[in-house]
Short mmCIF file of C-alpha atoms in Angstrom, two decimals:
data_model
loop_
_atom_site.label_atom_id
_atom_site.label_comp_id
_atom_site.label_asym_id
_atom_site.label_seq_id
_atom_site.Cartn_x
_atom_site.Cartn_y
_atom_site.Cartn_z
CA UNK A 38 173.46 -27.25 44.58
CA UNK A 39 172.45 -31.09 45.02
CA UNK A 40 170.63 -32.21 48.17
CA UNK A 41 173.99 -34.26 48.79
CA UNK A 42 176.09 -31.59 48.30
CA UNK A 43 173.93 -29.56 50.59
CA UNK A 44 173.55 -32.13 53.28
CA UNK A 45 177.37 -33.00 53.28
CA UNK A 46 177.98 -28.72 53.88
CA UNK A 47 175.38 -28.84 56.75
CA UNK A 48 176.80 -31.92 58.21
CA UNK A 49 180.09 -29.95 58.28
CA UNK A 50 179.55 -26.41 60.01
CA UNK A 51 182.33 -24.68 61.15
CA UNK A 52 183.14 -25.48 64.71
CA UNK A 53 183.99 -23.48 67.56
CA UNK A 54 187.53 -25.54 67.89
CA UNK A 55 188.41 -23.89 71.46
CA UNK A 56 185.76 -25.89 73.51
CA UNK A 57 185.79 -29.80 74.35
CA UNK A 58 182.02 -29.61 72.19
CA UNK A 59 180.51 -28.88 69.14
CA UNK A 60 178.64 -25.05 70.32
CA UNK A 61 174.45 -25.84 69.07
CA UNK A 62 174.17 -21.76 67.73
CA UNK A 63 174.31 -22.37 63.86
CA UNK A 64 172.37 -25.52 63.96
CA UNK A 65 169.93 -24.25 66.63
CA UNK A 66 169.74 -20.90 64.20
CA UNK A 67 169.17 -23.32 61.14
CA UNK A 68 166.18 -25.15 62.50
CA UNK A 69 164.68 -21.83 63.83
CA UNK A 70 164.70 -19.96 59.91
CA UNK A 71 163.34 -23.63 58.50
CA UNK A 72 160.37 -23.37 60.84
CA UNK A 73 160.07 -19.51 59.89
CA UNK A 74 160.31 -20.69 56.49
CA UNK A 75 157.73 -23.02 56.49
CA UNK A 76 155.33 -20.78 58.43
CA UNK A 77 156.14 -18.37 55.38
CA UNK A 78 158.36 -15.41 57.04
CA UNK A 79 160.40 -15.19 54.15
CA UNK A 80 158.39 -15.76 50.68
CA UNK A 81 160.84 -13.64 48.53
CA UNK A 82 163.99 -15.44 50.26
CA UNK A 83 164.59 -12.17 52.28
CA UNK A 84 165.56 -12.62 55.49
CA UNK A 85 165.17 -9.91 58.71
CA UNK A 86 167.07 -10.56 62.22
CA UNK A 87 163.39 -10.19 64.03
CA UNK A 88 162.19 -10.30 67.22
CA UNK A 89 160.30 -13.76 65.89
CA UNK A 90 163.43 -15.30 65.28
CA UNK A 91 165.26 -14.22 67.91
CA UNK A 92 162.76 -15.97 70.50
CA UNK A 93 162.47 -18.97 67.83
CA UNK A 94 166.43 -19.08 68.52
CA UNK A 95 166.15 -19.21 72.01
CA UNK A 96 163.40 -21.56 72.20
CA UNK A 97 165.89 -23.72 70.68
CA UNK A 98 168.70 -23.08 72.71
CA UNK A 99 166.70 -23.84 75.93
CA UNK A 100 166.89 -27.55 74.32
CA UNK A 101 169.94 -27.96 73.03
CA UNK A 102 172.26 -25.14 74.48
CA UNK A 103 174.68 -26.20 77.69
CA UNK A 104 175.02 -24.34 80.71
CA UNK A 105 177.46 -21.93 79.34
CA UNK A 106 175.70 -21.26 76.49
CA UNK A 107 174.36 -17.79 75.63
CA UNK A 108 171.41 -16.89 73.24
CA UNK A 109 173.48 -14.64 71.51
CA UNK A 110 172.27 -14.67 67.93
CA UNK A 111 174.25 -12.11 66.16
CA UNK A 112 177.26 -15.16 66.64
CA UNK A 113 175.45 -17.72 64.38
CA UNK A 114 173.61 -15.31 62.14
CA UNK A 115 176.58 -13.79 61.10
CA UNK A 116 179.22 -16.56 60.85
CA UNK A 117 176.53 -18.68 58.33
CA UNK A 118 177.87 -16.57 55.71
CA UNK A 119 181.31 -18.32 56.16
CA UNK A 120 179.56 -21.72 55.78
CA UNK A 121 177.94 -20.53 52.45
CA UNK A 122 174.66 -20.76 53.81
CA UNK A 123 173.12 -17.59 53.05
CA UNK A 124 175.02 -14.18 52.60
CA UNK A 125 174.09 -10.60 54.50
CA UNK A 126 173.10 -7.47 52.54
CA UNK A 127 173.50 -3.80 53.00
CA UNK A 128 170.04 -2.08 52.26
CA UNK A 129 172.21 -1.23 48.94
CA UNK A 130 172.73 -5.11 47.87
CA UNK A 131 176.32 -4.87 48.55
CA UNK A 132 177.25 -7.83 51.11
CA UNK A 133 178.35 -6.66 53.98
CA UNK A 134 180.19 -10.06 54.80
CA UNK A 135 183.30 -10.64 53.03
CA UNK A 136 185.26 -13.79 53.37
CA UNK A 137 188.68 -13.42 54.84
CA UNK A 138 187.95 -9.99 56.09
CA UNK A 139 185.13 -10.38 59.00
CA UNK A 140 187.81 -11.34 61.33
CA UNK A 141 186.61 -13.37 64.60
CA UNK A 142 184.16 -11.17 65.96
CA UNK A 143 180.35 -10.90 65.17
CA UNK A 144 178.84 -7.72 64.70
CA UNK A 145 175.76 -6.92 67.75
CA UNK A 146 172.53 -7.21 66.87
CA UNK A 147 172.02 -3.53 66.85
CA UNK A 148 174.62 -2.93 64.53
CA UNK A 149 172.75 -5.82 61.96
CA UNK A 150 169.44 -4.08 62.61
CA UNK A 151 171.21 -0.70 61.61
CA UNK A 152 173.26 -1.76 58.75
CA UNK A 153 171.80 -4.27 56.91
CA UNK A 154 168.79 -4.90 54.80
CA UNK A 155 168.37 -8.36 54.22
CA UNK A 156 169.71 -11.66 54.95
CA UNK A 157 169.68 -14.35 51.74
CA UNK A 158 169.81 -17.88 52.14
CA UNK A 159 171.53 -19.68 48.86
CA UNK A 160 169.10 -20.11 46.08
CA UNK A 161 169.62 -23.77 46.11
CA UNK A 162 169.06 -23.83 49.55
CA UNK A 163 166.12 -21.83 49.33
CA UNK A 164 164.80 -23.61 46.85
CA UNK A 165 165.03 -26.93 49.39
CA UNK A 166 163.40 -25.17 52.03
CA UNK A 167 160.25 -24.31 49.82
CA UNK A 168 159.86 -28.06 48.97
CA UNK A 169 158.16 -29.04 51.73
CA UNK A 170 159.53 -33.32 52.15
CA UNK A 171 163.25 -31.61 51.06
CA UNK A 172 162.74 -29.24 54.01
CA UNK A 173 161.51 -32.20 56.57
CA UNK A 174 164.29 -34.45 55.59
CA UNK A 175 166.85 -31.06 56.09
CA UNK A 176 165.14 -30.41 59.56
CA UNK A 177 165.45 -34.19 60.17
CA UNK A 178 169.24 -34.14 58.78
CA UNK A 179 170.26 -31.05 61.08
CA UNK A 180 168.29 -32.71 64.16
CA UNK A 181 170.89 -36.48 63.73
CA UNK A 182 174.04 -34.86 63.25
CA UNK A 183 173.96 -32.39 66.26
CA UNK A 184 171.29 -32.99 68.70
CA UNK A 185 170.35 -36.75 68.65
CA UNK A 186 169.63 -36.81 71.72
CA UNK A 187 167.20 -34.04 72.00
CA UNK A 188 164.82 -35.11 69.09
CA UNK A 189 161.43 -35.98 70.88
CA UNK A 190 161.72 -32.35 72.38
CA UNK A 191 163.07 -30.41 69.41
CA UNK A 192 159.96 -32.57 67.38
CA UNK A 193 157.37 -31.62 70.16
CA UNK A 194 158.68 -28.18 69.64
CA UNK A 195 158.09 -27.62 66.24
CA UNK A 196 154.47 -29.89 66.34
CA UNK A 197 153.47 -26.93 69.03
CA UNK A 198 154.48 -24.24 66.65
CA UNK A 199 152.62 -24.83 63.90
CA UNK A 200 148.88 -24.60 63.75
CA UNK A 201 146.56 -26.96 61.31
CA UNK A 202 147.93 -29.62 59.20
CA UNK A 203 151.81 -30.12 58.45
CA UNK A 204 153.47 -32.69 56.04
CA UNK A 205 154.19 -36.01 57.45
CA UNK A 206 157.40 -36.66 58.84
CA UNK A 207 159.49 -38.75 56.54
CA UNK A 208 159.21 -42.74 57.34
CA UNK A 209 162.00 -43.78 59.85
CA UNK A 210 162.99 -46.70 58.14
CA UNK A 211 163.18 -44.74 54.35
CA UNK A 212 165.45 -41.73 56.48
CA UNK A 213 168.04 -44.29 57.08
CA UNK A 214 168.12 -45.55 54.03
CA UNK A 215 168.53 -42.26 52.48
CA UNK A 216 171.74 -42.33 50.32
CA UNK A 217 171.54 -38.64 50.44
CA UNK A 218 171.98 -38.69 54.45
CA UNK A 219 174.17 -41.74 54.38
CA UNK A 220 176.82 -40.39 52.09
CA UNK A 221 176.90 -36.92 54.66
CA UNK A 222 177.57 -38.82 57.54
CA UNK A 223 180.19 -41.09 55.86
CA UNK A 224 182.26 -37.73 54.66
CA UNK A 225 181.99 -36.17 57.99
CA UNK A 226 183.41 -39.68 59.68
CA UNK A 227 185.87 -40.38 57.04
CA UNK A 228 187.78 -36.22 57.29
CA UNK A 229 187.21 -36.59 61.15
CA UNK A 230 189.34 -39.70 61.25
CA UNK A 231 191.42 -38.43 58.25
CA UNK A 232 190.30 -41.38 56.56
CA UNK A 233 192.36 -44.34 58.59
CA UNK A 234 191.09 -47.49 59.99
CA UNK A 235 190.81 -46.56 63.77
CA UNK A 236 191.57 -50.63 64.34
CA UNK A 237 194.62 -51.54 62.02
CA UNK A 238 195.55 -47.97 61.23
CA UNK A 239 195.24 -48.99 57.26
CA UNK A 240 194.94 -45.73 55.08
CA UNK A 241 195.00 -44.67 51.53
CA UNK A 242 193.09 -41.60 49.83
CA UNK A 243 193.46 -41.34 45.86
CA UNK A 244 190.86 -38.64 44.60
CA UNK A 245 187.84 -39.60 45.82
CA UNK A 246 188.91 -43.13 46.76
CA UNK A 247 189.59 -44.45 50.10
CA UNK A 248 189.42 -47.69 52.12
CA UNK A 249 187.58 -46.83 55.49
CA UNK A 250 183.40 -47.03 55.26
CA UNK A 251 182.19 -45.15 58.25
CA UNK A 252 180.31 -47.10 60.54
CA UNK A 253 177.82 -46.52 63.05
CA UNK A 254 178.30 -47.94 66.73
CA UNK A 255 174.75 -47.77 67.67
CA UNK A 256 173.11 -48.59 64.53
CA UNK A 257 171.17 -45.15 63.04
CA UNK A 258 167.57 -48.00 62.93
CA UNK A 259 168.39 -47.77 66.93
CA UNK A 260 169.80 -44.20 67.81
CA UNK A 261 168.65 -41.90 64.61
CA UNK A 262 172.41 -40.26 65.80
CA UNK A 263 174.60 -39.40 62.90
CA UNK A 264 176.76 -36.98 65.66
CA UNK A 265 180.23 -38.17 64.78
CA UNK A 266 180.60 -39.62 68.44
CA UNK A 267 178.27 -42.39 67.04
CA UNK A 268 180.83 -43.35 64.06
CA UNK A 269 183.81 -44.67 63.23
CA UNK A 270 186.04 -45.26 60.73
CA UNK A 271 186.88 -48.66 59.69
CA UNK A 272 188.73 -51.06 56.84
CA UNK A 273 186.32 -53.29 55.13
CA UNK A 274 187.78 -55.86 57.49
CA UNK A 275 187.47 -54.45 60.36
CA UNK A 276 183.71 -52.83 59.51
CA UNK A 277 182.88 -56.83 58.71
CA UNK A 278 183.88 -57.60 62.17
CA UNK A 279 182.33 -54.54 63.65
CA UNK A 280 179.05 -55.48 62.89
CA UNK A 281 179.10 -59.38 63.51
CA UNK A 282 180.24 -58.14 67.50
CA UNK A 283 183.28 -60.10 66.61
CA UNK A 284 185.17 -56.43 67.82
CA UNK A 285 183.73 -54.09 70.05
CA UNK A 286 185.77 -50.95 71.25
CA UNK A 287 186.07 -51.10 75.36
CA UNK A 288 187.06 -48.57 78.24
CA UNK A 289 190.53 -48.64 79.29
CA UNK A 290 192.42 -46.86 82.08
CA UNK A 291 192.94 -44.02 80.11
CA UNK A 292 191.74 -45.07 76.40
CA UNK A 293 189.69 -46.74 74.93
CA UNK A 294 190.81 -50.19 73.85
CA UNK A 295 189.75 -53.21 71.26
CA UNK A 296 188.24 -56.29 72.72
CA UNK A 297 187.88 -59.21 70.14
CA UNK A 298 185.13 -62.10 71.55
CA UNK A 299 186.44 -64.73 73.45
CA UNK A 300 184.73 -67.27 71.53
CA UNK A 301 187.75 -66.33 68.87
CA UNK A 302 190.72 -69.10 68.35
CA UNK A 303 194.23 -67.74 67.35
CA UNK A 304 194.86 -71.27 66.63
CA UNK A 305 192.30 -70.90 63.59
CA UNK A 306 193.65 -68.96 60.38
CA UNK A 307 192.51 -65.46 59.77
CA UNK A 308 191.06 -65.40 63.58
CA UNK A 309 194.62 -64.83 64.81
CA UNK A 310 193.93 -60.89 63.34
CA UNK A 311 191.65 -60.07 65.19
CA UNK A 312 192.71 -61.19 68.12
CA UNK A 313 195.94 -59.81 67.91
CA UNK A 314 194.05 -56.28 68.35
CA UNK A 315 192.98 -57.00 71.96
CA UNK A 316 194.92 -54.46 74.24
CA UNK A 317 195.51 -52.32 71.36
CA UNK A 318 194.15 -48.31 71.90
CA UNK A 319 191.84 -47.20 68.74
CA UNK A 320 193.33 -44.93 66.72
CA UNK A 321 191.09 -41.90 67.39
CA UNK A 322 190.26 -38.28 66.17
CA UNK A 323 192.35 -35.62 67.62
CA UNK A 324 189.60 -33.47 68.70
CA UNK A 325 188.13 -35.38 71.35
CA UNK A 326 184.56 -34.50 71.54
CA UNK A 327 184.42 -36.75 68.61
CA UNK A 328 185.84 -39.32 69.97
CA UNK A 329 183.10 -42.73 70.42
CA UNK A 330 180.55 -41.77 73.61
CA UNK A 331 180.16 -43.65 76.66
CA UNK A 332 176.43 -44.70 75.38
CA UNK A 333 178.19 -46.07 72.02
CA UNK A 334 180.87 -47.83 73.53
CA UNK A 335 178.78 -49.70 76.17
CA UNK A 336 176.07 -50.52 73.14
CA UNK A 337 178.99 -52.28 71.23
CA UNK A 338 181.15 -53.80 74.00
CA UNK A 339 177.67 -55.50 75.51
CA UNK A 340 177.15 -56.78 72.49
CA UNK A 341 180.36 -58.34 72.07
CA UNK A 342 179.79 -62.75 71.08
CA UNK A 343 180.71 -64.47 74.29
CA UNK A 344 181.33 -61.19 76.49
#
């Protein structure tokens, strides 16, 4: 499997759909088995639900879990296999999760102990994880799509972990740059807004062809966020506009609205467009903890030319 390809599946875990949040278990669980990897846990790509890993997972929960959430591993251990991260083994080699047929519910953590023998991340994966800059950039990836805001703790937590030297950490300005992460974070914006201008509603999808470039509100250089509440979706038009302040997405009453500058003149050709969006409610996700952040909104609408 390609890094891209890789990136683009861990940019798009399966969600917990019944809260107003994205839940932090899998991706909390991810960055606790690449720090187990890298200290060398699992050589022969044979995973064990241990009492290391549990207390790596909660370490990480006590970050970037919420109030309500529980350190439950078994939840996010289990339901990677539906995300084709890694599949769990009876002590046989038979897998003991099947696709389709798991139903809802995890099994406990003393049933895993009990019944399984191993845990096995995909080879490609695996393979990843053993390179050590492949494995930084993944950690790195995993930390901007789901818990931007916590990365000076969740990178103080993993400097304290390790003993002795480590590989740098991959130059801030080359990260961005990364096609690899760009092209995740533009097919996670483009699916969440089903690929339609959230300004003039234009959209068209042939293949692997569409219109809309995902955009950042706060630019990545500034925020390192690739959480889809920092993106949206945007005709080339529109993404033009975006990012000369010319538009800047503004709190309504009970929406969010469009605010063109004022230094704009609908008595000037082609300026008349974008003024004709003011009022007008962005056309938004329908699950709305993806919908643009306060922070994101405020960073754009401050910006605005002339505001």
């Amino acid at each position: 499997m390609p890094l891209s390809e890789l990136t683009e599946r861990l940019y798009n875990l399966r969600r917990d759909r019944s809260s107003g949040y994205e839940k932090p278990y899998k991706p909390a669980l991810l960055l606790s088995l690449i720090d187990l990897v890298e200290r060398g846990d699992f050589e022969e790509n044979r995973a064990l639900l241990t009492d290391e890993l549990i207390a790596r997972y909660g370490e990480y929960l006590r970050i970037v879990g919420g109030p309500k959430d529980q350190a439950r591993i078994e939840y996010p251990f289990w339901h990677l296999c539906g995300d084709a991260v890694w599949m769990i083994f009876d002590p046989a080699g038979n897998p003991l999760y099947r696709s389709g047929e798991a139903g809802s519910r995890s099994p406990s953590v003393k049933w895993l102990r009990e019944n399984m023998g191993f845990a096995a991340f995909d080879e490609e994966l695996f393979h990843h994880l053993n390179n050590p800059v492949d494995r930084e950039f993944l950690r790195n990836a995993i930390t901007s799509r789901y818990f931007p805001q916590q990365r000076e703790f969740l990178r103080t937590l993993v400097a304290t972990f390790f003993s002795g030297d480590r590989p740098a950490a991959e130059d801030k300005a080359a990260y961005e740059a990364n096609p690899v992460r760009n092209g995740a974070f533009a097919k996670t914006i483009k699916e969440v807004y089903d690929f339609r201008c959230a300004a003039c509603g234009t959209r068209f999808r042939f293949q692997e062809l569409t219109l809309v470039d995902a955009c950042h509100l706060i630019p990545f250089s500034e925020s390192f966020n690739d959480h889809p509440s920092n993106g949206i979706a945007l005709c080339k038009n529109h993404h033009w506009a975006l990012d000369r302040h010319l538009i800047a997405p503004a709190p309504g009453e009970t929406r969010l609205l469009w605010k063109p500058s004022p230094l704009l003149d609908d008595r000037i050709e082609g300026q008349e467009e974008l003024l004709r969006l003011a009022g007008k409610h962005l056309l938004l996700p329908r699950e709305r903890k993806f919908h643009p952040n306060e922070e994101a909104v405020r960073w754009r609408t401050e910006r605005l030319l002339g505001a």
